[in-house]
Amino acid sequence: MTHEPLYEPAGHLLTPVDHDVPKRVARLRELGLGQAPDPEFDAFARDLAETARRLVGTGVPPFAMVNFVTDHQFLAGLYAPEDPGAGAGGAVQLGREVPLDHGYCPHVVVRRKALVLDDVCDYPRFAGNPVVDKLGIRTYVGAPLIDRTGTALGTICIIDQEPRPWGHPGLNLIKERAAELVQLIRRREERLG
């Protein structure tokens, strides 16, 4: 039997109801995560973007993020490609703090499962997300970061402005890289303790 995540009533932007926010906030504070940009997570995001670029065979790497989700999304790791030909009007600007209703990571956190959307416009639930119109996002692949306590801390994800054929290779990539990042977080925790 498949259990769909709970959603807000019609009229809301289908942001999933997340009952684990207090537990997640406490765990992130305990780990010292999600409050500031992290150079190690930025490097992780840059490497993830480059690996994704090679996987789908594009010239420019996609966007990649390490995202901790509470009552908002905080991109502790961020890679945004520079496109010198885009000009001021065409460049996508991402800040480190993102509202919950912008993007797909809150769905991944609540579902606790990876999500692959080769073309977000093929999925009515996701096509109406503000990032489609505001940033031109057309593809998404993300996986939850579930730590040793079973807490879904956030996600790693890849987004791009063109549909991409992620398929099973993209799913495997994002799950493997999420597991790597969870191990990195565990090593940091051990150093703290």
mmCIF file of C-alpha atoms in Angstrom:
data_model
loop_
_atom_site.group_PDB
_atom_site.id
_atom_site.type_symbol
_atom_site.label_atom_id
_atom_site.label_comp_id
_atom_site.label_asym_id
_atom_site.label_seq_id
_atom_site.Cartn_x
_atom_site.Cartn_y
_atom_site.Cartn_z
ATOM 1 C CA MET A 1 0.000 0.000 0.000
ATOM 2 C CA THR A 2 1.449 3.359 -1.037
ATOM 3 C CA HIS A 3 1.095 6.262 1.386
ATOM 4 C CA GLU A 4 1.002 9.707 -0.204
ATOM 5 C CA PRO A 5 2.434 12.546 1.868
ATOM 6 C CA LEU A 6 -0.070 14.824 3.540
ATOM 7 C CA TYR A 7 -0.673 18.100 1.757
ATOM 8 C CA GLU A 8 -2.199 21.417 2.718
ATOM 9 C CA PRO A 9 -5.798 22.056 1.572
ATOM 10 C CA ALA A 10 -6.469 23.161 -2.007
ATOM 11 C CA GLY A 11 -5.384 26.709 -2.702
ATOM 12 C CA HIS A 12 -2.031 26.261 -0.981
ATOM 13 C CA LEU A 13 0.959 25.575 -3.220
ATOM 14 C CA LEU A 14 0.992 21.887 -2.283
ATOM 15 C CA THR A 15 3.823 22.244 0.196
ATOM 16 C CA PRO A 16 3.784 19.035 2.231
ATOM 17 C CA VAL A 17 2.860 19.125 5.908
ATOM 18 C CA ASP A 18 6.037 18.370 7.856
ATOM 19 C CA HIS A 19 5.477 17.270 11.444
ATOM 20 C CA ASP A 20 9.191 16.600 12.031
ATOM 21 C CA VAL A 21 10.361 20.234 11.888
ATOM 22 C CA PRO A 22 10.928 20.609 15.698
ATOM 23 C CA LYS A 23 12.954 17.386 15.838
ATOM 24 C CA ARG A 24 14.928 18.411 12.736
ATOM 25 C CA VAL A 25 15.662 21.903 14.072
ATOM 26 C CA ALA A 26 16.978 20.423 17.332
ATOM 27 C CA ARG A 27 19.142 17.893 15.493
ATOM 28 C CA LEU A 28 20.566 20.492 13.100
ATOM 29 C CA ARG A 29 21.475 22.733 16.049
ATOM 30 C CA GLU A 30 23.120 19.787 17.795
ATOM 31 C CA LEU A 31 25.198 19.172 14.666
ATOM 32 C CA GLY A 32 25.889 22.870 14.058
ATOM 33 C CA LEU A 33 24.366 22.697 10.572
ATOM 34 C CA GLY A 34 22.034 24.824 8.522
ATOM 35 C CA GLN A 35 22.874 28.255 9.901
ATOM 36 C CA ALA A 36 25.665 29.397 7.595
ATOM 37 C CA PRO A 37 27.179 28.589 4.207
ATOM 38 C CA ASP A 38 29.700 25.783 4.508
ATOM 39 C CA PRO A 39 32.760 25.700 2.197
ATOM 40 C CA GLU A 40 32.950 21.898 2.394
ATOM 41 C CA PHE A 41 29.293 21.630 1.341
ATOM 42 C CA ASP A 42 29.860 24.187 -1.438
ATOM 43 C CA ALA A 43 32.699 21.984 -2.727
ATOM 44 C CA PHE A 44 30.445 18.921 -2.461
ATOM 45 C CA ALA A 45 27.734 20.731 -4.482
ATOM 46 C CA ARG A 46 30.281 21.787 -7.119
ATOM 47 C CA ASP A 47 31.493 18.182 -7.489
ATOM 48 C CA LEU A 48 27.894 16.904 -7.618
ATOM 49 C CA ALA A 49 27.095 19.394 -10.405
ATOM 50 C CA GLU A 50 30.146 18.334 -12.407
ATOM 51 C CA THR A 51 29.294 14.638 -11.998
ATOM 52 C CA ALA A 52 25.716 15.351 -13.099
ATOM 53 C CA ARG A 53 26.981 17.292 -16.122
ATOM 54 C CA ARG A 54 29.005 14.297 -17.245
ATOM 55 C CA LEU A 55 26.067 11.937 -16.618
ATOM 56 C CA VAL A 56 23.628 13.811 -18.877
ATOM 57 C CA GLY A 57 26.268 15.093 -21.311
ATOM 58 C CA THR A 58 25.712 18.832 -21.049
ATOM 59 C CA GLY A 59 28.300 21.544 -21.604
ATOM 60 C CA VAL A 60 27.403 23.619 -18.540
ATOM 61 C CA PRO A 61 26.961 21.939 -15.145
ATOM 62 C CA PRO A 62 23.502 22.217 -13.561
ATOM 63 C CA PHE A 63 22.776 23.808 -10.193
ATOM 64 C CA ALA A 64 23.491 21.595 -7.168
ATOM 65 C CA MET A 65 22.708 22.100 -3.495
ATOM 66 C CA VAL A 66 23.030 20.794 0.030
ATOM 67 C CA ASN A 67 19.751 21.907 1.564
ATOM 68 C CA PHE A 68 18.677 21.785 5.213
ATOM 69 C CA VAL A 69 14.894 22.091 5.621
ATOM 70 C CA THR A 70 13.175 23.599 8.673
ATOM 71 C CA ASP A 71 10.503 26.312 8.458
ATOM 72 C CA HIS A 72 12.427 27.431 5.360
ATOM 73 C CA GLN A 73 15.169 25.925 3.208
ATOM 74 C CA PHE A 74 18.800 26.827 3.839
ATOM 75 C CA LEU A 75 21.339 26.075 1.122
ATOM 76 C CA ALA A 76 24.449 25.355 3.189
ATOM 77 C CA GLY A 77 26.099 24.067 0.017
ATOM 78 C CA LEU A 78 25.437 25.721 -3.324
ATOM 79 C CA TYR A 79 26.822 25.506 -6.818
ATOM 80 C CA ALA A 80 25.303 27.863 -9.421
ATOM 81 C CA PRO A 81 26.859 27.774 -12.883
ATOM 82 C CA GLU A 82 28.072 31.003 -14.383
ATOM 83 C CA ASP A 83 26.713 31.602 -17.844
ATOM 84 C CA PRO A 84 28.580 34.560 -19.327
ATOM 85 C CA GLY A 85 26.212 34.634 -22.293
ATOM 86 C CA ALA A 86 23.065 34.946 -20.166
ATOM 87 C CA GLY A 87 23.368 38.663 -19.394
ATOM 88 C CA ALA A 88 21.852 40.320 -16.354
ATOM 89 C CA GLY A 89 18.262 39.411 -17.269
ATOM 90 C CA GLY A 90 18.900 35.742 -18.002
ATOM 91 C CA ALA A 91 21.031 34.729 -15.065
ATOM 92 C CA VAL A 92 19.370 32.769 -12.270
ATOM 93 C CA GLN A 93 20.113 34.224 -8.855
ATOM 94 C CA LEU A 94 19.800 31.856 -5.907
ATOM 95 C CA GLY A 95 20.044 33.049 -2.343
ATOM 96 C CA ARG A 96 20.926 30.787 0.550
ATOM 97 C CA GLU A 97 17.468 31.023 2.161
ATOM 98 C CA VAL A 98 14.509 29.747 0.157
ATOM 99 C CA PRO A 99 10.806 29.609 1.116
ATOM 100 C CA LEU A 100 9.349 26.125 1.646
ATOM 101 C CA ASP A 101 6.986 26.483 -1.303
ATOM 102 C CA HIS A 102 9.869 27.149 -3.736
ATOM 103 C CA GLY A 103 11.216 23.874 -5.033
ATOM 104 C CA TYR A 104 10.846 20.197 -4.413
ATOM 105 C CA CYS A 105 13.163 19.415 -1.493
ATOM 106 C CA PRO A 106 10.413 19.692 1.166
ATOM 107 C CA HIS A 107 8.608 16.866 -0.665
ATOM 108 C CA VAL A 108 11.752 14.719 -0.566
ATOM 109 C CA VAL A 109 12.219 15.367 3.169
ATOM 110 C CA VAL A 110 8.612 14.469 4.047
ATOM 111 C CA ARG A 111 8.558 11.431 1.725
ATOM 112 C CA ARG A 112 12.025 10.356 2.931
ATOM 113 C CA LYS A 113 12.671 9.062 -0.593
ATOM 114 C CA ALA A 114 14.593 10.261 -3.618
ATOM 115 C CA LEU A 115 12.639 12.111 -6.296
ATOM 116 C CA VAL A 116 13.538 12.315 -9.987
ATOM 117 C CA LEU A 117 11.649 14.682 -12.296
ATOM 118 C CA ASP A 118 13.163 14.565 -15.786
ATOM 119 C CA ASP A 119 10.749 17.360 -16.757
ATOM 120 C CA VAL A 120 8.784 18.971 -13.926
ATOM 121 C CA CYS A 121 6.128 20.058 -16.427
ATOM 122 C CA ASP A 122 5.130 16.398 -16.882
ATOM 123 C CA TYR A 123 3.867 16.333 -13.266
ATOM 124 C CA PRO A 124 0.872 18.596 -12.482
ATOM 125 C CA ARG A 125 1.666 18.562 -8.743
ATOM 126 C CA PHE A 126 5.139 19.951 -9.405
ATOM 127 C CA ALA A 127 4.675 22.008 -12.582
ATOM 128 C CA GLY A 128 2.945 24.831 -10.687
ATOM 129 C CA ASN A 129 5.818 25.366 -8.291
ATOM 130 C CA PRO A 130 7.059 28.999 -8.207
ATOM 131 C CA VAL A 131 10.591 27.967 -9.278
ATOM 132 C CA VAL A 132 9.237 26.980 -12.692
ATOM 133 C CA ASP A 133 8.068 30.521 -13.495
ATOM 134 C CA LYS A 134 10.537 32.544 -11.404
ATOM 135 C CA LEU A 135 13.722 30.629 -12.196
ATOM 136 C CA GLY A 136 12.765 28.576 -15.236
ATOM 137 C CA ILE A 137 13.536 25.281 -13.485
ATOM 138 C CA ARG A 138 12.558 22.287 -15.614
ATOM 139 C CA THR A 139 14.337 19.324 -14.061
ATOM 140 C CA TYR A 140 14.987 18.101 -10.518
ATOM 141 C CA VAL A 141 16.669 15.161 -8.855
ATOM 142 C CA GLY A 142 17.048 15.015 -5.072
ATOM 143 C CA ALA A 143 17.584 12.602 -2.195
ATOM 144 C CA PRO A 144 17.066 12.925 1.557
ATOM 145 C CA LEU A 145 19.910 13.200 4.055
ATOM 146 C CA ILE A 146 18.826 10.783 6.782
ATOM 147 C CA ASP A 147 21.299 10.724 9.662
ATOM 148 C CA ARG A 148 22.121 7.988 12.185
ATOM 149 C CA THR A 149 19.200 9.042 14.421
ATOM 150 C CA GLY A 150 16.720 8.569 11.572
ATOM 151 C CA THR A 151 16.207 12.311 11.201
ATOM 152 C CA ALA A 152 15.758 13.610 7.661
ATOM 153 C CA LEU A 153 18.001 16.686 7.920
ATOM 154 C CA GLY A 154 17.429 17.926 4.394
ATOM 155 C CA THR A 155 18.460 16.961 0.883
ATOM 156 C CA ILE A 156 21.035 17.114 -1.799
ATOM 157 C CA CYS A 157 19.618 18.057 -5.167
ATOM 158 C CA ILE A 158 20.339 18.984 -8.744
ATOM 159 C CA ILE A 159 18.173 21.390 -10.749
ATOM 160 C CA ASP A 160 18.446 22.755 -14.262
ATOM 161 C CA GLN A 161 16.608 24.977 -16.705
ATOM 162 C CA GLU A 162 16.341 22.256 -19.354
ATOM 163 C CA PRO A 163 14.609 18.869 -19.057
ATOM 164 C CA ARG A 164 17.216 16.156 -18.519
ATOM 165 C CA PRO A 165 17.058 12.366 -18.956
ATOM 166 C CA TRP A 166 18.070 11.387 -15.402
ATOM 167 C CA GLY A 167 16.367 7.980 -15.320
ATOM 168 C CA HIS A 168 17.855 5.256 -13.147
ATOM 169 C CA PRO A 169 21.453 6.538 -13.511
ATOM 170 C CA GLY A 170 20.379 9.900 -12.040
ATOM 171 C CA LEU A 171 18.469 8.186 -9.245
ATOM 172 C CA ASN A 172 21.468 6.015 -8.404
ATOM 173 C CA LEU A 173 23.825 8.995 -8.513
ATOM 174 C CA ILE A 174 21.764 11.144 -6.141
ATOM 175 C CA LYS A 175 21.218 8.289 -3.662
ATOM 176 C CA GLU A 176 24.915 7.359 -3.627
ATOM 177 C CA ARG A 177 26.017 10.957 -3.170
ATOM 178 C CA ALA A 178 23.437 11.512 -0.383
ATOM 179 C CA ALA A 179 24.887 8.486 1.430
ATOM 180 C CA GLU A 180 28.392 9.988 1.038
ATOM 181 C CA LEU A 181 27.272 13.291 2.537
ATOM 182 C CA VAL A 182 25.551 11.559 5.451
ATOM 183 C CA GLN A 183 28.881 9.825 6.184
ATOM 184 C CA LEU A 184 30.687 13.173 6.050
ATOM 185 C CA ILE A 185 28.167 14.599 8.547
ATOM 186 C CA ARG A 186 28.679 11.528 10.761
ATOM 187 C CA ARG A 187 32.468 12.041 10.752
ATOM 188 C CA ARG A 188 31.955 15.686 11.741
ATOM 189 C CA GLU A 189 29.675 14.598 14.569
ATOM 190 C CA GLU A 190 32.283 12.131 15.828
ATOM 191 C CA ARG A 191 34.890 14.885 15.883
ATOM 192 C CA LEU A 192 32.496 17.055 17.929
ATOM 193 C CA GLY A 193 31.799 14.287 20.435
#
